[in-house]
């Protein structure tokens, strides 16, 4: 294997927001291999829109943060998986917020967060209801944010019912990214997902409600694509209801030019008070979700790094800092250091080039292998695309798959944190072991003796030799080493 010289990790959490700038990695050559995330496959206009968007570009999610402002409480449909009355500060799922904002407060809060967090690149309006049920608040918020911070990308999420009426306004307000939640394009399936749809002063139920919603969603989607807006479609995977329909949906979305399709597992718990929670409708297992994603490999491009965020989430995906920015602490004024924001982007540009180079070298090593096998790896990371988190601090594991075609992000699995400040929580460890079913190895920056012993006893390798290395290169090294041993053993047998 060629030698990869690791450069200093970019410490995102310690990046100075106001004074001074860390110097980044330099002197590297961009690799030749581009993924769907890369500039080479996209027009300059589209690349400019997605380059720093943590949801639309999976590489960007290692470096850039999004912020949701909860200015849209109303909704015009009722999904059977939604209950906006329930709020728990620890709960991460769409529709949940701890505070609602006026457009004026939302814009002030964005300035405050941007003054503290140079990683902030996108502001999204994702509820807690529907962003277009009362579009005046959504559009006024966007206007205020654009005026105050022109380098922020705007994003919104909608059920699509009112979309056709607002495509022109979305364009005028420079909202380049729109997510539509479409769970089915067959009314016979969709009628089991929606309790009612309110449109034109009427409340529809059953099949006619589902048909109207689907018509409006697809019309809005086509209009947005024609207008040059990037469209992502979220679909909630509901076993026994729409799981076998997702392939047909994905094919339709590809034909209609969506940029990404995000299959989200149903979150269902009776405590949330949703219809599905109360009737015991289960969500898919990680294996079921992966199986559907594998089945869609030739369709519309899939997003696999979604964290099903709250409607008031702030920060890197998977590391919600929303509680640090409560409205009760909102300052009267906040000064954004624009130079610091520009410097952060320059550092990240250099880091990305170096990472791309290292990843290309690792990919070349994998291509030389003769195995057709694939392995799953669980990675502990705080961001920056590096293995830089202690096992005991992980509240989620990023799952990567490796084979001779490369190393790819396959999703994430949420976990209970093992380390409780001085002692380890054995129950959490037990649930983590169950959660990591099918995983070959965990890569982390450090790990304690007890978790190492118990994880190893359950058949999961625990590796902390690659602290602060790039995820893809470390995974590739372990994969090559593992199958090298397998190969040698077979040859000498
Ligand atoms: Fe927010 Fe959605 Fe924009 Fe992202 S979230 S409005 S596109 S800025 Fe992202 Fe969160 Fe998944 Fe949404 S991880 S739930 S896909
Ligand atoms: Fe809830 Fe969104 Fe469905 Fe409205 S569209 S019911 S806010 S999930």
mmCIF file of C-alpha atoms in Angstrom, residues 1-384:
data_model
loop_
_atom_site.group_PDB
_atom_site.id
_atom_site.type_symbol
_atom_site.label_atom_id
_atom_site.label_comp_id
_atom_site.label_asym_id
_atom_site.label_seq_id
_atom_site.Cartn_x
_atom_site.Cartn_y
_atom_site.Cartn_z
ATOM 1 C CA UNK A 1 0.000 0.000 0.000
ATOM 2 C CA UNK A 2 1.281 3.473 -0.776
ATOM 3 C CA UNK A 3 2.087 5.635 2.165
ATOM 4 C CA UNK A 4 -0.410 8.302 3.071
ATOM 5 C CA UNK A 5 0.991 11.084 5.186
ATOM 6 C CA UNK A 6 -1.713 12.302 7.539
ATOM 7 C CA UNK A 7 -1.841 16.049 8.005
ATOM 8 C CA UNK A 8 -3.114 17.786 11.098
ATOM 9 C CA UNK A 9 -6.819 17.220 11.611
ATOM 10 C CA UNK A 10 -9.044 20.235 11.207
ATOM 11 C CA UNK A 11 -10.536 20.644 14.643
ATOM 12 C CA UNK A 12 -13.996 21.907 13.814
ATOM 13 C CA UNK A 13 -15.111 22.437 17.360
ATOM 14 C CA UNK A 14 -12.059 24.576 18.146
ATOM 15 C CA UNK A 15 -11.918 26.585 14.949
ATOM 16 C CA UNK A 16 -11.653 30.238 15.972
ATOM 17 C CA UNK A 17 -14.821 32.046 15.084
ATOM 18 C CA UNK A 18 -13.620 35.561 15.691
ATOM 19 C CA UNK A 19 -9.872 35.827 16.006
ATOM 20 C CA UNK A 20 -7.111 34.079 14.172
ATOM 21 C CA UNK A 21 -7.336 31.269 11.702
ATOM 22 C CA UNK A 22 -5.768 27.850 11.751
ATOM 23 C CA UNK A 23 -3.580 27.269 8.773
ATOM 24 C CA UNK A 24 -4.799 24.291 6.819
ATOM 25 C CA UNK A 25 -3.181 21.514 4.882
ATOM 26 C CA UNK A 26 -1.594 22.592 1.653
ATOM 27 C CA UNK A 27 0.535 21.465 -1.216
ATOM 28 C CA UNK A 28 -1.584 18.554 -2.305
ATOM 29 C CA UNK A 29 -2.820 17.513 -5.704
ATOM 30 C CA UNK A 30 -6.485 16.870 -6.300
ATOM 31 C CA UNK A 31 -7.275 13.254 -6.986
ATOM 32 C CA UNK A 32 -8.709 12.198 -10.306
ATOM 33 C CA UNK A 33 -11.574 10.114 -9.045
ATOM 34 C CA UNK A 34 -14.786 12.067 -8.457
ATOM 35 C CA UNK A 35 -17.947 10.752 -6.879
ATOM 36 C CA UNK A 36 -21.458 12.003 -7.547
ATOM 37 C CA UNK A 37 -20.647 14.632 -4.920
ATOM 38 C CA UNK A 38 -17.801 15.985 -6.958
ATOM 39 C CA UNK A 39 -17.436 18.999 -9.205
ATOM 40 C CA UNK A 40 -16.521 16.958 -12.263
ATOM 41 C CA UNK A 41 -19.975 15.402 -12.556
ATOM 42 C CA UNK A 42 -21.925 18.599 -12.011
ATOM 43 C CA UNK A 43 -22.288 21.851 -13.864
ATOM 44 C CA UNK A 44 -20.468 24.765 -12.176
ATOM 45 C CA UNK A 45 -23.827 26.275 -11.233
ATOM 46 C CA UNK A 46 -25.031 23.090 -9.500
ATOM 47 C CA UNK A 47 -21.646 22.459 -7.885
ATOM 48 C CA UNK A 48 -21.734 25.971 -6.458
ATOM 49 C CA UNK A 49 -25.151 25.234 -4.964
ATOM 50 C CA UNK A 50 -24.229 21.916 -3.349
ATOM 51 C CA UNK A 51 -20.525 22.244 -2.588
ATOM 52 C CA UNK A 52 -21.015 23.368 1.024
ATOM 53 C CA UNK A 53 -24.499 21.979 1.647
ATOM 54 C CA UNK A 54 -24.290 19.248 4.291
ATOM 55 C CA UNK A 55 -27.414 17.440 3.079
ATOM 56 C CA UNK A 56 -26.992 17.749 -0.697
ATOM 57 C CA UNK A 57 -23.297 16.836 -0.654
ATOM 58 C CA UNK A 58 -22.261 13.988 1.594
ATOM 59 C CA UNK A 59 -18.645 15.108 1.772
ATOM 60 C CA UNK A 60 -19.743 18.573 2.911
ATOM 61 C CA UNK A 61 -21.490 17.076 5.928
ATOM 62 C CA UNK A 62 -18.106 16.447 7.514
ATOM 63 C CA UNK A 63 -17.325 20.179 7.433
ATOM 64 C CA UNK A 64 -20.454 22.315 7.207
ATOM 65 C CA UNK A 65 -23.415 22.925 9.462
ATOM 66 C CA UNK A 66 -27.069 23.610 8.855
ATOM 67 C CA UNK A 67 -29.489 25.481 11.018
ATOM 68 C CA UNK A 68 -33.259 25.132 11.067
ATOM 69 C CA UNK A 69 -35.425 28.050 12.078
ATOM 70 C CA UNK A 70 -38.841 26.983 13.328
ATOM 71 C CA UNK A 71 -41.055 29.660 11.803
ATOM 72 C CA UNK A 72 -43.681 27.394 10.226
ATOM 73 C CA UNK A 73 -45.947 25.865 12.883
ATOM 74 C CA UNK A 74 -49.035 25.219 10.734
ATOM 75 C CA UNK A 75 -49.646 22.213 8.538
ATOM 76 C CA UNK A 76 -52.259 21.437 5.914
ATOM 77 C CA UNK A 77 -52.129 17.636 5.970
ATOM 78 C CA UNK A 78 -51.926 14.990 8.660
ATOM 79 C CA UNK A 79 -49.317 12.288 8.204
ATOM 80 C CA UNK A 80 -49.853 9.179 10.305
ATOM 81 C CA UNK A 81 -46.269 9.373 11.583
ATOM 82 C CA UNK A 82 -46.427 12.965 12.845
ATOM 83 C CA UNK A 83 -47.376 14.562 16.134
ATOM 84 C CA UNK A 84 -46.046 18.074 16.564
ATOM 85 C CA UNK A 85 -47.342 18.404 20.138
ATOM 86 C CA UNK A 86 -44.670 16.088 21.493
ATOM 87 C CA UNK A 87 -41.347 17.689 22.382
ATOM 88 C CA UNK A 88 -38.372 16.212 24.127
ATOM 89 C CA UNK A 89 -35.057 18.045 24.064
ATOM 90 C CA UNK A 90 -33.306 14.741 23.397
ATOM 91 C CA UNK A 91 -35.586 13.693 20.607
ATOM 92 C CA UNK A 92 -34.225 14.037 17.096
ATOM 93 C CA UNK A 93 -36.892 13.685 14.483
ATOM 94 C CA UNK A 94 -38.733 15.992 12.091
ATOM 95 C CA UNK A 95 -41.623 18.017 13.501
ATOM 96 C CA UNK A 96 -40.065 18.379 16.960
ATOM 97 C CA UNK A 97 -39.099 21.823 18.308
ATOM 98 C CA UNK A 98 -38.570 23.425 21.684
ATOM 99 C CA UNK A 99 -39.338 26.970 20.519
ATOM 100 C CA UNK A 100 -41.069 28.705 17.655
ATOM 101 C CA UNK A 101 -39.789 31.911 16.116
ATOM 102 C CA UNK A 102 -41.072 34.959 14.318
ATOM 103 C CA UNK A 103 -39.220 35.870 11.096
ATOM 104 C CA UNK A 104 -37.539 38.751 12.923
ATOM 105 C CA UNK A 105 -36.317 36.539 15.776
ATOM 106 C CA UNK A 106 -35.271 33.842 13.319
ATOM 107 C CA UNK A 107 -33.043 36.264 11.405
ATOM 108 C CA UNK A 108 -31.488 37.516 14.644
ATOM 109 C CA UNK A 109 -30.850 33.975 15.763
ATOM 110 C CA UNK A 110 -29.185 33.099 12.445
ATOM 111 C CA UNK A 111 -26.798 36.041 12.882
ATOM 112 C CA UNK A 112 -26.019 34.914 16.415
ATOM 113 C CA UNK A 113 -25.284 31.339 15.360
ATOM 114 C CA UNK A 114 -23.206 32.500 12.369
ATOM 115 C CA UNK A 115 -21.160 34.712 14.692
ATOM 116 C CA UNK A 116 -20.245 31.651 16.747
ATOM 117 C CA UNK A 117 -20.129 28.940 14.111
ATOM 118 C CA UNK A 118 -18.172 29.652 10.899
ATOM 119 C CA UNK A 119 -19.199 26.196 9.651
ATOM 120 C CA UNK A 120 -22.786 27.427 9.205
ATOM 121 C CA UNK A 121 -23.506 27.308 5.476
ATOM 122 C CA UNK A 122 -27.228 26.581 5.158
ATOM 123 C CA UNK A 123 -30.399 27.780 6.847
ATOM 124 C CA UNK A 124 -33.411 25.580 6.333
ATOM 125 C CA UNK A 125 -37.077 25.978 7.125
ATOM 126 C CA UNK A 126 -38.347 22.527 7.947
ATOM 127 C CA UNK A 127 -41.352 23.112 10.132
ATOM 128 C CA UNK A 128 -42.314 22.171 12.710
ATOM 129 C CA UNK A 129 -45.300 22.185 10.332
ATOM 130 C CA UNK A 130 -45.169 22.760 6.592
ATOM 131 C CA UNK A 131 -42.994 25.578 5.269
ATOM 132 C CA UNK A 132 -45.627 26.513 2.673
ATOM 133 C CA UNK A 133 -48.821 26.162 4.724
ATOM 134 C CA UNK A 134 -48.302 29.831 5.657
ATOM 135 C CA UNK A 135 -45.634 30.896 3.158
ATOM 136 C CA UNK A 136 -45.564 34.550 4.192
ATOM 137 C CA UNK A 137 -43.564 33.760 7.321
ATOM 138 C CA UNK A 138 -41.230 31.446 5.445
ATOM 139 C CA UNK A 139 -40.542 33.956 2.680
ATOM 140 C CA UNK A 140 -40.133 36.907 5.037
ATOM 141 C CA UNK A 141 -37.628 34.866 7.052
ATOM 142 C CA UNK A 142 -35.667 34.014 3.908
ATOM 143 C CA UNK A 143 -35.639 37.647 2.844
ATOM 144 C CA UNK A 144 -34.317 38.809 6.201
ATOM 145 C CA UNK A 145 -31.609 36.142 6.260
ATOM 146 C CA UNK A 146 -30.469 36.883 2.688
ATOM 147 C CA UNK A 147 -30.195 40.586 3.497
ATOM 148 C CA UNK A 148 -28.161 39.959 6.632
ATOM 149 C CA UNK A 149 -25.968 37.081 5.436
ATOM 150 C CA UNK A 150 -25.757 36.817 1.643
ATOM 151 C CA UNK A 151 -23.322 33.862 1.750
ATOM 152 C CA UNK A 152 -25.894 31.596 3.442
ATOM 153 C CA UNK A 153 -27.721 29.073 1.251
ATOM 154 C CA UNK A 154 -31.462 28.829 1.789
ATOM 155 C CA UNK A 155 -33.318 25.566 1.926
ATOM 156 C CA UNK A 156 -36.866 24.527 2.634
ATOM 157 C CA UNK A 157 -38.794 21.378 3.204
ATOM 158 C CA UNK A 158 -42.458 20.863 2.318
ATOM 159 C CA UNK A 159 -45.124 18.214 1.905
ATOM 160 C CA UNK A 160 -45.677 19.700 -1.568
ATOM 161 C CA UNK A 161 -49.408 20.406 -1.299
ATOM 162 C CA UNK A 162 -49.051 24.161 -1.908
ATOM 163 C CA UNK A 163 -45.848 23.964 -3.906
ATOM 164 C CA UNK A 164 -47.191 24.759 -7.402
ATOM 165 C CA UNK A 165 -48.477 28.162 -6.206
ATOM 166 C CA UNK A 166 -45.109 29.140 -4.727
ATOM 167 C CA UNK A 167 -42.478 28.007 -7.220
ATOM 168 C CA UNK A 168 -42.048 31.538 -8.592
ATOM 169 C CA UNK A 169 -41.620 32.998 -5.106
ATOM 170 C CA UNK A 170 -39.111 30.271 -4.219
ATOM 171 C CA UNK A 171 -37.099 31.232 -7.258
ATOM 172 C CA UNK A 172 -37.353 34.967 -6.525
ATOM 173 C CA UNK A 173 -36.157 34.428 -2.959
ATOM 174 C CA UNK A 174 -33.078 32.487 -4.152
ATOM 175 C CA UNK A 175 -34.125 29.328 -2.331
ATOM 176 C CA UNK A 176 -31.996 26.914 -4.334
ATOM 177 C CA UNK A 177 -32.824 23.732 -2.426
ATOM 178 C CA UNK A 178 -36.286 22.319 -1.842
ATOM 179 C CA UNK A 179 -37.120 19.013 -0.212
ATOM 180 C CA UNK A 180 -40.507 17.447 -0.907
ATOM 181 C CA UNK A 181 -41.653 14.551 1.236
ATOM 182 C CA UNK A 182 -43.265 12.049 -1.126
ATOM 183 C CA UNK A 183 -44.020 8.682 0.417
ATOM 184 C CA UNK A 184 -45.922 7.107 -2.476
ATOM 185 C CA UNK A 185 -47.146 7.910 -5.954
ATOM 186 C CA UNK A 186 -49.905 5.318 -5.816
ATOM 187 C CA UNK A 187 -53.039 6.670 -4.037
ATOM 188 C CA UNK A 188 -53.966 3.145 -2.916
ATOM 189 C CA UNK A 189 -50.749 3.090 -0.895
ATOM 190 C CA UNK A 190 -50.675 6.752 0.082
ATOM 191 C CA UNK A 191 -54.164 6.644 1.619
ATOM 192 C CA UNK A 192 -52.716 4.488 4.414
ATOM 193 C CA UNK A 193 -50.115 7.159 5.209
ATOM 194 C CA UNK A 194 -52.227 10.344 5.426
ATOM 195 C CA UNK A 195 -55.248 10.872 7.672
ATOM 196 C CA UNK A 196 -56.446 13.979 5.829
ATOM 197 C CA UNK A 197 -55.464 16.734 3.412
ATOM 198 C CA UNK A 198 -56.863 20.292 3.688
ATOM 199 C CA UNK A 199 -57.057 22.132 0.384
ATOM 200 C CA UNK A 200 -59.201 24.937 -0.999
ATOM 201 C CA UNK A 201 -61.287 25.157 2.194
ATOM 202 C CA UNK A 202 -62.091 21.413 2.066
ATOM 203 C CA UNK A 203 -60.779 18.569 4.175
ATOM 204 C CA UNK A 204 -60.349 15.398 2.127
ATOM 205 C CA UNK A 205 -59.701 11.911 3.455
ATOM 206 C CA UNK A 206 -58.929 8.491 2.015
ATOM 207 C CA UNK A 207 -58.038 7.885 -1.596
ATOM 208 C CA UNK A 208 -59.186 11.282 -2.931
ATOM 209 C CA UNK A 209 -56.950 13.067 -0.394
ATOM 210 C CA UNK A 210 -54.009 10.895 -1.367
ATOM 211 C CA UNK A 211 -54.611 11.417 -5.100
ATOM 212 C CA UNK A 212 -54.806 15.197 -4.762
ATOM 213 C CA UNK A 213 -51.634 15.342 -2.666
ATOM 214 C CA UNK A 214 -49.671 13.189 -5.135
ATOM 215 C CA UNK A 215 -50.836 15.278 -8.117
ATOM 216 C CA UNK A 216 -49.776 18.488 -6.403
ATOM 217 C CA UNK A 217 -46.438 17.049 -5.278
ATOM 218 C CA UNK A 218 -45.492 15.833 -8.753
ATOM 219 C CA UNK A 219 -46.633 19.062 -10.409
ATOM 220 C CA UNK A 220 -44.605 21.135 -7.954
ATOM 221 C CA UNK A 221 -41.594 18.885 -8.443
ATOM 222 C CA UNK A 222 -41.708 19.282 -12.229
ATOM 223 C CA UNK A 223 -42.087 23.053 -11.944
ATOM 224 C CA UNK A 224 -39.123 23.329 -9.582
ATOM 225 C CA UNK A 225 -36.873 21.194 -11.762
ATOM 226 C CA UNK A 226 -37.875 23.286 -14.799
ATOM 227 C CA UNK A 227 -37.014 26.430 -12.825
ATOM 228 C CA UNK A 228 -33.521 25.100 -12.047
ATOM 229 C CA UNK A 229 -34.117 24.554 -8.324
ATOM 230 C CA UNK A 230 -32.462 21.479 -6.830
ATOM 231 C CA UNK A 231 -35.066 19.061 -5.537
ATOM 232 C CA UNK A 232 -34.504 16.380 -2.960
ATOM 233 C CA UNK A 233 -37.306 13.963 -2.144
ATOM 234 C CA UNK A 234 -37.642 12.439 1.304
ATOM 235 C CA UNK A 235 -39.633 9.215 1.602
ATOM 236 C CA UNK A 236 -40.481 7.641 4.923
ATOM 237 C CA UNK A 237 -40.033 3.869 4.659
ATOM 238 C CA UNK A 238 -42.979 2.147 6.343
ATOM 239 C CA UNK A 239 -42.700 -1.656 6.353
ATOM 240 C CA UNK A 240 -45.785 -3.363 4.998
ATOM 241 C CA UNK A 241 -47.156 -0.101 3.542
ATOM 242 C CA UNK A 242 -44.760 1.514 1.070
ATOM 243 C CA UNK A 243 -41.516 -0.476 1.350
ATOM 244 C CA UNK A 244 -42.052 -2.522 -1.814
ATOM 245 C CA UNK A 245 -43.307 0.602 -3.644
ATOM 246 C CA UNK A 246 -40.143 2.642 -3.098
ATOM 247 C CA UNK A 247 -38.416 1.286 -6.191
ATOM 248 C CA UNK A 248 -41.225 2.449 -8.461
ATOM 249 C CA UNK A 249 -41.201 5.814 -6.720
ATOM 250 C CA UNK A 250 -37.427 6.116 -7.051
ATOM 251 C CA UNK A 251 -37.594 5.352 -10.778
ATOM 252 C CA UNK A 252 -40.246 8.053 -11.277
ATOM 253 C CA UNK A 253 -38.139 10.541 -9.365
ATOM 254 C CA UNK A 254 -35.126 9.832 -11.538
ATOM 255 C CA UNK A 255 -37.187 10.395 -14.676
ATOM 256 C CA UNK A 256 -38.407 13.690 -13.259
ATOM 257 C CA UNK A 257 -34.910 14.957 -12.497
ATOM 258 C CA UNK A 258 -34.692 14.967 -8.693
ATOM 259 C CA UNK A 259 -31.204 15.583 -7.404
ATOM 260 C CA UNK A 260 -31.382 13.187 -4.447
ATOM 261 C CA UNK A 261 -33.759 10.660 -2.964
ATOM 262 C CA UNK A 262 -33.590 10.176 0.792
ATOM 263 C CA UNK A 263 -35.226 7.033 2.196
ATOM 264 C CA UNK A 264 -35.851 7.716 5.887
ATOM 265 C CA UNK A 265 -36.778 4.924 8.285
ATOM 266 C CA UNK A 266 -40.129 5.426 10.030
ATOM 267 C CA UNK A 267 -39.603 6.567 13.631
ATOM 268 C CA UNK A 268 -42.462 5.057 15.580
ATOM 269 C CA UNK A 269 -42.996 4.997 19.310
ATOM 270 C CA UNK A 270 -46.311 4.961 21.216
ATOM 271 C CA UNK A 271 -44.871 7.682 23.496
ATOM 272 C CA UNK A 272 -44.826 10.109 20.559
ATOM 273 C CA UNK A 273 -48.608 9.859 20.238
ATOM 274 C CA UNK A 274 -48.593 9.402 16.467
ATOM 275 C CA UNK A 275 -51.173 7.222 14.757
ATOM 276 C CA UNK A 276 -48.521 4.755 13.641
ATOM 277 C CA UNK A 277 -46.944 4.755 17.098
ATOM 278 C CA UNK A 278 -50.272 4.044 18.757
ATOM 279 C CA UNK A 279 -51.239 1.186 16.435
ATOM 280 C CA UNK A 280 -47.815 -0.460 16.785
ATOM 281 C CA UNK A 281 -46.636 0.128 13.221
ATOM 282 C CA UNK A 282 -42.941 -0.667 13.325
ATOM 283 C CA UNK A 283 -40.113 1.080 11.500
ATOM 284 C CA UNK A 284 -37.636 -0.815 9.322
ATOM 285 C CA UNK A 285 -34.515 -2.460 10.708
ATOM 286 C CA UNK A 286 -31.104 -1.204 9.564
ATOM 287 C CA UNK A 287 -30.811 -4.322 7.386
ATOM 288 C CA UNK A 288 -34.207 -3.728 5.754
ATOM 289 C CA UNK A 289 -33.311 -0.119 5.000
ATOM 290 C CA UNK A 290 -29.989 -1.138 3.506
ATOM 291 C CA UNK A 291 -31.634 -3.834 1.412
ATOM 292 C CA UNK A 292 -34.032 -1.270 -0.112
ATOM 293 C CA UNK A 293 -31.158 1.154 -0.714
ATOM 294 C CA UNK A 294 -29.168 -1.599 -2.453
ATOM 295 C CA UNK A 295 -32.183 -2.337 -4.615
ATOM 296 C CA UNK A 296 -32.280 1.304 -5.767
ATOM 297 C CA UNK A 297 -28.621 1.449 -6.768
ATOM 298 C CA UNK A 298 -29.450 2.187 -10.427
ATOM 299 C CA UNK A 299 -32.189 4.741 -9.775
ATOM 300 C CA UNK A 300 -32.211 8.321 -8.551
ATOM 301 C CA UNK A 301 -29.140 9.142 -6.441
ATOM 302 C CA UNK A 302 -29.600 8.251 -2.819
ATOM 303 C CA UNK A 303 -28.822 10.311 0.252
ATOM 304 C CA UNK A 304 -27.552 8.028 3.015
ATOM 305 C CA UNK A 305 -26.339 10.472 5.643
ATOM 306 C CA UNK A 306 -29.648 12.008 6.762
ATOM 307 C CA UNK A 307 -30.049 12.362 10.544
ATOM 308 C CA UNK A 308 -33.811 13.027 10.534
ATOM 309 C CA UNK A 309 -33.250 16.331 12.269
ATOM 310 C CA UNK A 310 -35.499 18.296 14.519
ATOM 311 C CA UNK A 311 -37.129 21.379 13.033
ATOM 312 C CA UNK A 312 -34.858 23.522 15.253
ATOM 313 C CA UNK A 313 -31.588 21.601 14.789
ATOM 314 C CA UNK A 314 -28.303 23.536 14.636
ATOM 315 C CA UNK A 315 -24.815 22.296 13.813
ATOM 316 C CA UNK A 316 -23.096 19.503 11.952
ATOM 317 C CA UNK A 317 -25.460 16.661 11.066
ATOM 318 C CA UNK A 318 -25.354 14.215 13.965
ATOM 319 C CA UNK A 319 -24.100 16.804 16.443
ATOM 320 C CA UNK A 320 -27.068 18.986 17.322
ATOM 321 C CA UNK A 321 -26.028 22.130 19.187
ATOM 322 C CA UNK A 322 -29.557 23.547 19.299
ATOM 323 C CA UNK A 323 -29.684 23.543 23.086
ATOM 324 C CA UNK A 324 -26.705 25.912 23.251
ATOM 325 C CA UNK A 325 -28.649 28.497 21.242
ATOM 326 C CA UNK A 326 -31.915 28.816 23.170
ATOM 327 C CA UNK A 327 -33.957 31.928 22.474
ATOM 328 C CA UNK A 328 -33.709 32.900 26.163
ATOM 329 C CA UNK A 329 -30.013 33.587 25.547
ATOM 330 C CA UNK A 330 -30.438 35.420 22.235
ATOM 331 C CA UNK A 331 -28.285 38.599 22.333
ATOM 332 C CA UNK A 332 -29.702 41.917 21.135
ATOM 333 C CA UNK A 333 -27.042 42.117 18.456
ATOM 334 C CA UNK A 334 -24.423 39.755 17.092
ATOM 335 C CA UNK A 335 -21.503 40.683 14.865
ATOM 336 C CA UNK A 336 -20.616 38.161 12.193
ATOM 337 C CA UNK A 337 -16.945 38.010 11.319
ATOM 338 C CA UNK A 338 -17.183 37.597 7.546
ATOM 339 C CA UNK A 339 -13.450 37.221 7.171
ATOM 340 C CA UNK A 340 -13.433 34.315 9.582
ATOM 341 C CA UNK A 341 -16.202 32.662 7.541
ATOM 342 C CA UNK A 342 -14.209 33.129 4.327
ATOM 343 C CA UNK A 343 -11.067 31.806 5.981
ATOM 344 C CA UNK A 344 -12.878 28.742 7.242
ATOM 345 C CA UNK A 345 -13.999 27.938 3.705
ATOM 346 C CA UNK A 346 -10.455 28.407 2.375
ATOM 347 C CA UNK A 347 -9.090 26.012 5.005
ATOM 348 C CA UNK A 348 -11.768 23.466 4.199
ATOM 349 C CA UNK A 349 -11.124 23.774 0.451
ATOM 350 C CA UNK A 350 -7.502 22.805 1.045
ATOM 351 C CA UNK A 351 -8.461 20.035 3.441
ATOM 352 C CA UNK A 352 -10.926 18.624 0.913
ATOM 353 C CA UNK A 353 -8.290 18.530 -1.809
ATOM 354 C CA UNK A 354 -5.896 16.669 0.432
ATOM 355 C CA UNK A 355 -8.617 14.275 1.531
ATOM 356 C CA UNK A 356 -9.579 13.603 -2.065
ATOM 357 C CA UNK A 357 -5.989 12.788 -2.893
ATOM 358 C CA UNK A 358 -5.649 10.391 0.050
ATOM 359 C CA UNK A 359 -8.971 8.743 -0.785
ATOM 360 C CA UNK A 360 -7.916 8.201 -4.406
ATOM 361 C CA UNK A 361 -4.725 6.471 -3.252
ATOM 362 C CA UNK A 362 -6.741 4.216 -0.936
ATOM 363 C CA UNK A 363 -9.192 3.425 -3.747
ATOM 364 C CA UNK A 364 -6.296 2.375 -5.998
ATOM 365 C CA UNK A 365 -5.117 -0.070 -3.317
ATOM 366 C CA UNK A 366 -8.591 -1.565 -3.102
ATOM 367 C CA UNK A 367 -8.865 -2.004 -6.868
ATOM 368 C CA UNK A 368 -5.763 -4.228 -6.759
ATOM 369 C CA UNK A 369 -7.552 -6.738 -4.536
ATOM 370 C CA UNK A 370 -9.026 -9.949 -5.846
ATOM 371 C CA UNK A 371 -11.753 -10.403 -3.224
ATOM 372 C CA UNK A 372 -15.395 -9.872 -4.111
ATOM 373 C CA UNK A 373 -16.372 -9.547 -0.435
ATOM 374 C CA UNK A 374 -17.711 -6.500 1.305
ATOM 375 C CA UNK A 375 -17.251 -5.400 4.942
ATOM 376 C CA UNK A 376 -19.103 -2.950 7.140
ATOM 377 C CA UNK A 377 -17.184 -0.640 9.475
ATOM 378 C CA UNK A 378 -18.491 1.523 12.330
ATOM 379 C CA UNK A 379 -16.613 4.805 12.698
ATOM 380 C CA UNK A 380 -16.435 7.197 15.657
ATOM 381 C CA UNK A 381 -16.071 10.750 14.352
ATOM 382 C CA UNK A 382 -16.776 14.303 15.502
ATOM 383 C CA UNK A 383 -16.513 15.644 11.952
ATOM 384 C CA UNK A 384 -13.792 16.671 9.558
#
